[in-house]
Coordinates of C-alpha atoms in Angstrom, one line a residue:
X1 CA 1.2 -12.5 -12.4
X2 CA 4.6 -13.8 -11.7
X3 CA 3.7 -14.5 -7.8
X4 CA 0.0 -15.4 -8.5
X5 CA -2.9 -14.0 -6.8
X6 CA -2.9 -15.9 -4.0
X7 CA 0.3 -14.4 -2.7
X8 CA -1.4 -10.7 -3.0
X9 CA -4.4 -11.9 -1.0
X10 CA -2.4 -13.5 1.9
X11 CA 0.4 -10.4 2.3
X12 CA -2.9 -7.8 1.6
X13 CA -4.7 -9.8 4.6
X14 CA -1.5 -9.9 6.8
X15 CA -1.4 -6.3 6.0
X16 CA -4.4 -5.5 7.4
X17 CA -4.7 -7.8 10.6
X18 CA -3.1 -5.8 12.9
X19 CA -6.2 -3.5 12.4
X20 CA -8.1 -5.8 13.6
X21 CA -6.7 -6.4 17.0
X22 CA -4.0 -4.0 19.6
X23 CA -3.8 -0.4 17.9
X24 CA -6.1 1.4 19.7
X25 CA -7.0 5.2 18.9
X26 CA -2.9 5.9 19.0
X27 CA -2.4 9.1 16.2
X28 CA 0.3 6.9 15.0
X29 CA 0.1 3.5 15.3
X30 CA -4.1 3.3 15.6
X31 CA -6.7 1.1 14.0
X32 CA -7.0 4.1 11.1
X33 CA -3.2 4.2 10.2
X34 CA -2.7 0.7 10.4
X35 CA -5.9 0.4 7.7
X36 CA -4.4 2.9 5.7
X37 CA -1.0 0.8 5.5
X38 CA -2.6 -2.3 4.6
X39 CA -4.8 -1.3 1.5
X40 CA -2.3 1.3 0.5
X41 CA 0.0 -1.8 -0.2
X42 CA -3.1 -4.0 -1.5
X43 CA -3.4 -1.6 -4.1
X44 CA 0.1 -1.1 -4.4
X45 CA 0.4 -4.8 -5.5
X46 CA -2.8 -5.0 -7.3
X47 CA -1.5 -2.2 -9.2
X48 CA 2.1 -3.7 -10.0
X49 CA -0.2 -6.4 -11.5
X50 CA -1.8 -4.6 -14.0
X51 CA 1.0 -2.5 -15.1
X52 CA 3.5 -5.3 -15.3
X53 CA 1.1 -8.0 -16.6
X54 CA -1.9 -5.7 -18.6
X55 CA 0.7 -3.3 -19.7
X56 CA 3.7 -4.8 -20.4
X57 CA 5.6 -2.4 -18.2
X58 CA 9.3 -3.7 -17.2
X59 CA 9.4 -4.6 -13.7
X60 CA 11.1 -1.3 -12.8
X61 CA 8.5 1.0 -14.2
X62 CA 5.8 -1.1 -12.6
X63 CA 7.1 -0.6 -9.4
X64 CA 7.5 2.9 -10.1
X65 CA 3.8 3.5 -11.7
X66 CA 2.2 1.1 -9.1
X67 CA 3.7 3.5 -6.1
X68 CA 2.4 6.7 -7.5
X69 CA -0.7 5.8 -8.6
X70 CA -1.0 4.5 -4.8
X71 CA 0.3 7.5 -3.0
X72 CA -2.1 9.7 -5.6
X73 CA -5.2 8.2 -4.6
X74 CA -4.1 8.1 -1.2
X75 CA -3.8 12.5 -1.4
X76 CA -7.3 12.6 -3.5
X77 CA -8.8 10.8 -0.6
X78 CA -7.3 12.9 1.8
X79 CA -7.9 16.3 -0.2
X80 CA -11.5 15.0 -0.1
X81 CA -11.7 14.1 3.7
X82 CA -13.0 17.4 5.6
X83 CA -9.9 17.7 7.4
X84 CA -6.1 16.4 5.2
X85 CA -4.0 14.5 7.3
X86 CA 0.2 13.9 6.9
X87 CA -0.5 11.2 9.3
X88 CA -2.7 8.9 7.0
X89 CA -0.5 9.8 4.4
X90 CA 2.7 8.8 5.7
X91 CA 0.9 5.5 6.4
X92 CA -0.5 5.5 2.6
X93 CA 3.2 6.4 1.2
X94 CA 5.1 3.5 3.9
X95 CA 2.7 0.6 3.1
X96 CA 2.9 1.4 -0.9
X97 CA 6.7 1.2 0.0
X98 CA 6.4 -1.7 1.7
X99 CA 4.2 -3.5 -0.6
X100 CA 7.6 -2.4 -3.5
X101 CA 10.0 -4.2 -0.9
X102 CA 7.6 -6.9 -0.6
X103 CA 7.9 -7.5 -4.4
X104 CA 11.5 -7.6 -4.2
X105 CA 11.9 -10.6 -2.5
X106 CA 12.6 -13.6 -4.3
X107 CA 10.7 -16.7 -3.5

């Protein structure tokens, strides 16, 4: 992968530390959303990975593929949680986003 492993650990890790420390119980900015964001854009990037790399997608389509198949497993673990929340969802679908801008930047 063009950016190398290493660079998906770190931003996955940086992703998730806020989880780890202030957000509280807060509906929108709590422990669970924050969690939500972070491996929402781990497997956002994990995902570019194997569809750019593994399956010789262009970077475009990548992008595209790696941020739906996020946002999809993101609504079947809702739809399988007892009770569906937008919330956690709107945290699934801005850290997939995130994790496409992240991707974007040239090092």
């Amino acid at each position: 992968m063009k950016k190398g492993a290493a660079v998906i650990l770190i931003i996955s890790f940086l992703f998730v530390l806020p989880s780890l420390s202030f957000a509280g119980n807060n509906e929108w900015a709590g422990k669970d959303k924050f969690l939500h964001f972070g491996v929402s854009g781990a497997i956002t990037l994990l995902g570019y990975g194997v569809y750019k790399d593994g399956f010789g997608f262009s970077t475009r389509q990548a992008e595209v593929a790696a941020f739906l198949t996020t946002v999809a497993i993101g609504a079947v673990k809702e739809l399988a949680d007892d009770k569906f929340s937008w919330k956690d969802m709107a945290a699934d679908t801005a850290g997939a986003g995130f994790a496409i801008l992240v991707l974007r930047i040239k090092f």
